[in-house]
mmCIF file of C-alpha atoms in Angstrom:
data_model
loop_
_atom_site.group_PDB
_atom_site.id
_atom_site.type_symbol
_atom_site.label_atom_id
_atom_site.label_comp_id
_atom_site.label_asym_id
_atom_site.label_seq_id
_atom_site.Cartn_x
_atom_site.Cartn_y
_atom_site.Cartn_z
ATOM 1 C CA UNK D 20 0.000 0.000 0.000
ATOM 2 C CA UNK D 21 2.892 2.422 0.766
ATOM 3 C CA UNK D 22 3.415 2.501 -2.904
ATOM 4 C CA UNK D 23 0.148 3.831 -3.981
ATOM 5 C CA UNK D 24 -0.022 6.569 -1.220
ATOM 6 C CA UNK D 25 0.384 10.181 -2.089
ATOM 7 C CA UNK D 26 -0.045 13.527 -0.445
ATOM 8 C CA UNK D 27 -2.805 16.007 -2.349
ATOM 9 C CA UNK D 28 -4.641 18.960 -1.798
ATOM 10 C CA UNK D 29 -7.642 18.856 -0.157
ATOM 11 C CA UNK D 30 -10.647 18.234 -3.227
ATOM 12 C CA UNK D 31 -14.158 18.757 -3.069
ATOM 13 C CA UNK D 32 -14.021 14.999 -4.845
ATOM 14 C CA UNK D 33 -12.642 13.374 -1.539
ATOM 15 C CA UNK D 34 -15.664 15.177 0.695
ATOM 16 C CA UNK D 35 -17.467 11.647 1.891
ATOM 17 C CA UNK D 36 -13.835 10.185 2.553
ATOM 18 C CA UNK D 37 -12.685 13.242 4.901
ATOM 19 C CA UNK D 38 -16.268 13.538 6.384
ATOM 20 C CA UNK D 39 -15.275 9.816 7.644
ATOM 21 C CA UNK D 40 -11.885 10.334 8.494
ATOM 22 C CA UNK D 41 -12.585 13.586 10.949
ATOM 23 C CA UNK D 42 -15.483 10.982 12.304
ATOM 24 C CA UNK D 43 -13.444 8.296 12.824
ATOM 25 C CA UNK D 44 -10.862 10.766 14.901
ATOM 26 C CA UNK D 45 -13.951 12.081 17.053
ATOM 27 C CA UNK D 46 -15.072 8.426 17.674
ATOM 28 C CA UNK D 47 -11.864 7.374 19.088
ATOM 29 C CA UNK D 48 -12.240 10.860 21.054
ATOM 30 C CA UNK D 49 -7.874 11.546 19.855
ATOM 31 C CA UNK D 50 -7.544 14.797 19.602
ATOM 32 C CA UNK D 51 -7.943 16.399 16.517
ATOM 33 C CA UNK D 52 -4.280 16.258 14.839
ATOM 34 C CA UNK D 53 -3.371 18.566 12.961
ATOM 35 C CA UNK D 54 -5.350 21.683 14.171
ATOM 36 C CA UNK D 55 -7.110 22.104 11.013
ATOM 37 C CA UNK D 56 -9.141 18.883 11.385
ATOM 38 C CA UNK D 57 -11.324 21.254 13.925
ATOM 39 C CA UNK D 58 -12.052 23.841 11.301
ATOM 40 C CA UNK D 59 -15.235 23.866 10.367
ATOM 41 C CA UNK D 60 -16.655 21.437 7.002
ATOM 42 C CA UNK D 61 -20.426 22.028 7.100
ATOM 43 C CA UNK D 62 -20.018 24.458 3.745
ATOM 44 C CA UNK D 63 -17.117 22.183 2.218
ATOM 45 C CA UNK D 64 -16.521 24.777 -0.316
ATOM 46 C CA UNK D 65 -15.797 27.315 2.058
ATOM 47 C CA UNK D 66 -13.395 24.908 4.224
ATOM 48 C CA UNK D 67 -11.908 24.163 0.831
ATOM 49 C CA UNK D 68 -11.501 27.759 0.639
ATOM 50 C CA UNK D 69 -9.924 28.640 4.125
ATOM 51 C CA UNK D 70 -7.305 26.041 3.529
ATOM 52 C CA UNK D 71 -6.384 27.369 0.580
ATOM 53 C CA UNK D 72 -6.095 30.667 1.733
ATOM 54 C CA UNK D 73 -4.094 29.362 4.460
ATOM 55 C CA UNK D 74 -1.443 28.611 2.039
ATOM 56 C CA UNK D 75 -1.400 31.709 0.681
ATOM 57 C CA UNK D 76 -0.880 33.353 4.004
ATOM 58 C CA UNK D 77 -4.708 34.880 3.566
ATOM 59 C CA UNK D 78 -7.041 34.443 6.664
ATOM 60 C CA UNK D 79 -4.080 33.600 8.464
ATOM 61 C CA UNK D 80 -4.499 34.617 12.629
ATOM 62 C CA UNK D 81 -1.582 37.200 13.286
ATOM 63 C CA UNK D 82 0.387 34.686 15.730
ATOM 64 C CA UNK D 83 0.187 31.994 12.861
ATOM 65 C CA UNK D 84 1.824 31.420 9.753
ATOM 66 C CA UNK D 85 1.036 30.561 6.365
ATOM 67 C CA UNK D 86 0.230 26.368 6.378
ATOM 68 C CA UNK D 87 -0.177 24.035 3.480
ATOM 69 C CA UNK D 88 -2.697 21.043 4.221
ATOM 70 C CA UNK D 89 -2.446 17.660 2.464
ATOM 71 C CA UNK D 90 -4.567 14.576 2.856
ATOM 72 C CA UNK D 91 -2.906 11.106 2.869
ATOM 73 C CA UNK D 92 -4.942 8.918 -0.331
ATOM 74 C CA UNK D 93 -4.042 5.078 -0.727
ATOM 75 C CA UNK D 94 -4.154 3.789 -4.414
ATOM 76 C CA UNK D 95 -8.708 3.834 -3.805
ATOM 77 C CA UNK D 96 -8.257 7.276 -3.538
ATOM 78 C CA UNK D 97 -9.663 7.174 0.238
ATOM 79 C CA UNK D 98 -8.181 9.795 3.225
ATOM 80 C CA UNK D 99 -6.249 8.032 4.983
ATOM 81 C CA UNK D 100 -4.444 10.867 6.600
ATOM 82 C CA UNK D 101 -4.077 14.257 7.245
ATOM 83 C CA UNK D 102 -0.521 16.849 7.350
ATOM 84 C CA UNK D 103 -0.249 20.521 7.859
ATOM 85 C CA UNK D 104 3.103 21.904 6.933
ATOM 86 C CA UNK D 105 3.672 24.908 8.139
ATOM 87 C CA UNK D 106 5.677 27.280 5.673
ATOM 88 C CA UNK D 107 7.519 28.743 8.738
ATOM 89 C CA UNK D 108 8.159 28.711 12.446
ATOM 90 C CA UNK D 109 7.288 31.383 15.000
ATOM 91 C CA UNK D 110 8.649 31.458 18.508
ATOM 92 C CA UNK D 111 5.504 28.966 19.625
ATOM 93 C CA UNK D 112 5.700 26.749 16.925
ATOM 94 C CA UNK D 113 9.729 26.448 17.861
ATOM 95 C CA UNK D 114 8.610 25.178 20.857
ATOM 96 C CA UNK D 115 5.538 23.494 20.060
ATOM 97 C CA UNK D 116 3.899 22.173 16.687
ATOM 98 C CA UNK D 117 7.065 22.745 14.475
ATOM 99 C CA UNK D 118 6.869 22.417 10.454
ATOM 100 C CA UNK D 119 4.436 19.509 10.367
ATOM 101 C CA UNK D 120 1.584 17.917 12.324
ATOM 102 C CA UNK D 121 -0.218 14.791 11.087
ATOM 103 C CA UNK D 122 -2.168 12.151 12.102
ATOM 104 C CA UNK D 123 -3.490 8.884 10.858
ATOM 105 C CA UNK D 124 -7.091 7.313 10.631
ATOM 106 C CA UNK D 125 -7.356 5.421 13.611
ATOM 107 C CA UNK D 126 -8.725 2.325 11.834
ATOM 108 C CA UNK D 127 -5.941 2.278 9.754
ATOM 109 C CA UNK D 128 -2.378 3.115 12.669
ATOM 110 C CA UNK D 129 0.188 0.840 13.320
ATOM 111 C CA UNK D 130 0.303 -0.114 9.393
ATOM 112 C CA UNK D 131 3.246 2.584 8.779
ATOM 113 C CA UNK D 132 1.296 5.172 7.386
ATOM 114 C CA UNK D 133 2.471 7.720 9.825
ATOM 115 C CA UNK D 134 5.999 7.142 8.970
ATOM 116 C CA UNK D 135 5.413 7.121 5.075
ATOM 117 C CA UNK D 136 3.353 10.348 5.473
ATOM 118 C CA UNK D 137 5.760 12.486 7.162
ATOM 119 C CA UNK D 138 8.520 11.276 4.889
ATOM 120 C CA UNK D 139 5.906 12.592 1.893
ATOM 121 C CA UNK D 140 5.237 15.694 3.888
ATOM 122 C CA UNK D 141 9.320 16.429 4.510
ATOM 123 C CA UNK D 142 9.820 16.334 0.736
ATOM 124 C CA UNK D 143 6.348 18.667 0.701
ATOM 125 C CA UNK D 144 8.742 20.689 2.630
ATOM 126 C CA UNK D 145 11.799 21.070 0.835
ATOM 127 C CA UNK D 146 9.516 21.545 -2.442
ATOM 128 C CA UNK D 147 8.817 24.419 -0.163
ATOM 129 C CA UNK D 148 12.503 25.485 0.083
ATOM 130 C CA UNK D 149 12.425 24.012 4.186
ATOM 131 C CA UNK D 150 15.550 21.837 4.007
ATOM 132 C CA UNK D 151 15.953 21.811 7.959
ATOM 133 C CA UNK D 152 12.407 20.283 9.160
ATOM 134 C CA UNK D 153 11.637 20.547 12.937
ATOM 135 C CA UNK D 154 9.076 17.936 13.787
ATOM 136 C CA UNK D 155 7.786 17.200 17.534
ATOM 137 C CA UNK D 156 5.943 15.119 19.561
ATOM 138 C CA UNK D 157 4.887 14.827 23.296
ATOM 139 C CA UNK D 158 6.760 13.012 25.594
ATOM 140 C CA UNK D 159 4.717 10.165 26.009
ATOM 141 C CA UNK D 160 3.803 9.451 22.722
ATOM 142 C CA UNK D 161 5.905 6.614 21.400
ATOM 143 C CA UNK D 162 4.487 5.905 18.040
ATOM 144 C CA UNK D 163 5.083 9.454 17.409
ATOM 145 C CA UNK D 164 9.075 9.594 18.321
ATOM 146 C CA UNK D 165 9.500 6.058 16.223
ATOM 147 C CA UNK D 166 7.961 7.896 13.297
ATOM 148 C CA UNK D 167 10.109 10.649 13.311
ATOM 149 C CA UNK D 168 13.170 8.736 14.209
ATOM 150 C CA UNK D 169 12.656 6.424 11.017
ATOM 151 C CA UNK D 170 12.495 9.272 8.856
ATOM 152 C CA UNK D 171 16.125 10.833 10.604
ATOM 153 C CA UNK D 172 14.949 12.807 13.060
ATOM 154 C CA UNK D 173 15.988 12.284 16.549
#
């Protein structure tokens, strides 16, 4: 499967897929990773439109910075996970959140998604001109620190 998986933009095509994939993350009651997964999809066109305006720095809250979102499709074209890349760090972010949050659908972890993902959303990143990538986790959260260890971090 790691193959077939890719990092897009968010599509008004894939709306029934991400509807499922932010349910699935409220059903297992994990917190919603990245951020964005708690904006607002009611009027999908206008969530399609914040996120893109998020890229472009538009919309942006003063203390944030311009962010990129891509969802995770296997070969069936389904959401299978979710990355924000953040085009830059503030002071917070250097201390919290870094470049890139993402998070798998819970049906679907321990399958090495996560670790494919971030490796698709580091190259995302240098696309971006971000050659040094600062990704973090909390403490306690193991899966988190293997993922970023197998792509180099430490």
């Amino acid at each position: 499967m790691s193959d077939e998986l890719k990092l897009i933009e968010p599509t008004a095509a894939l709306e029934e897929s991400y509807r499922s994939y932010v349910a699935e993350v409220r059903a297992a009651d994990d917190t919603l990773v990245p951020w964005v997964l708690g904006f607002d999809a009611d009027d999908f066109p206008a969530l399609l439109a914040r996120l893109g305006d998020a890229a472009e720095g538009k919309g942006v809250p003063e203390s944030f910075v311009p962010h990129t979102t891509y969802w995770m499709v296997d070969g069936a074209d389904e959401v299978v996970g979710v990355a924000n890349l953040r085009h830059g760090l503030n002071e917070e972010l250097l201390l919290e959140g870094g470049h890139i949050g993402y998070s798998i659908r819970p049906s679907l972890r321990g399958k090495g998604l996560a670790t494919r993902q971030l490796a698709l959303a580091v190259q995302a990143a240098a696309r971006r001109g971000i050659q040094r990538v600062l990704v973090v986790c909390d403490c306690d959260n193991e899966a988190s620190a293997r993922v970023i260890e197998k792509n180099g971090g430490r």
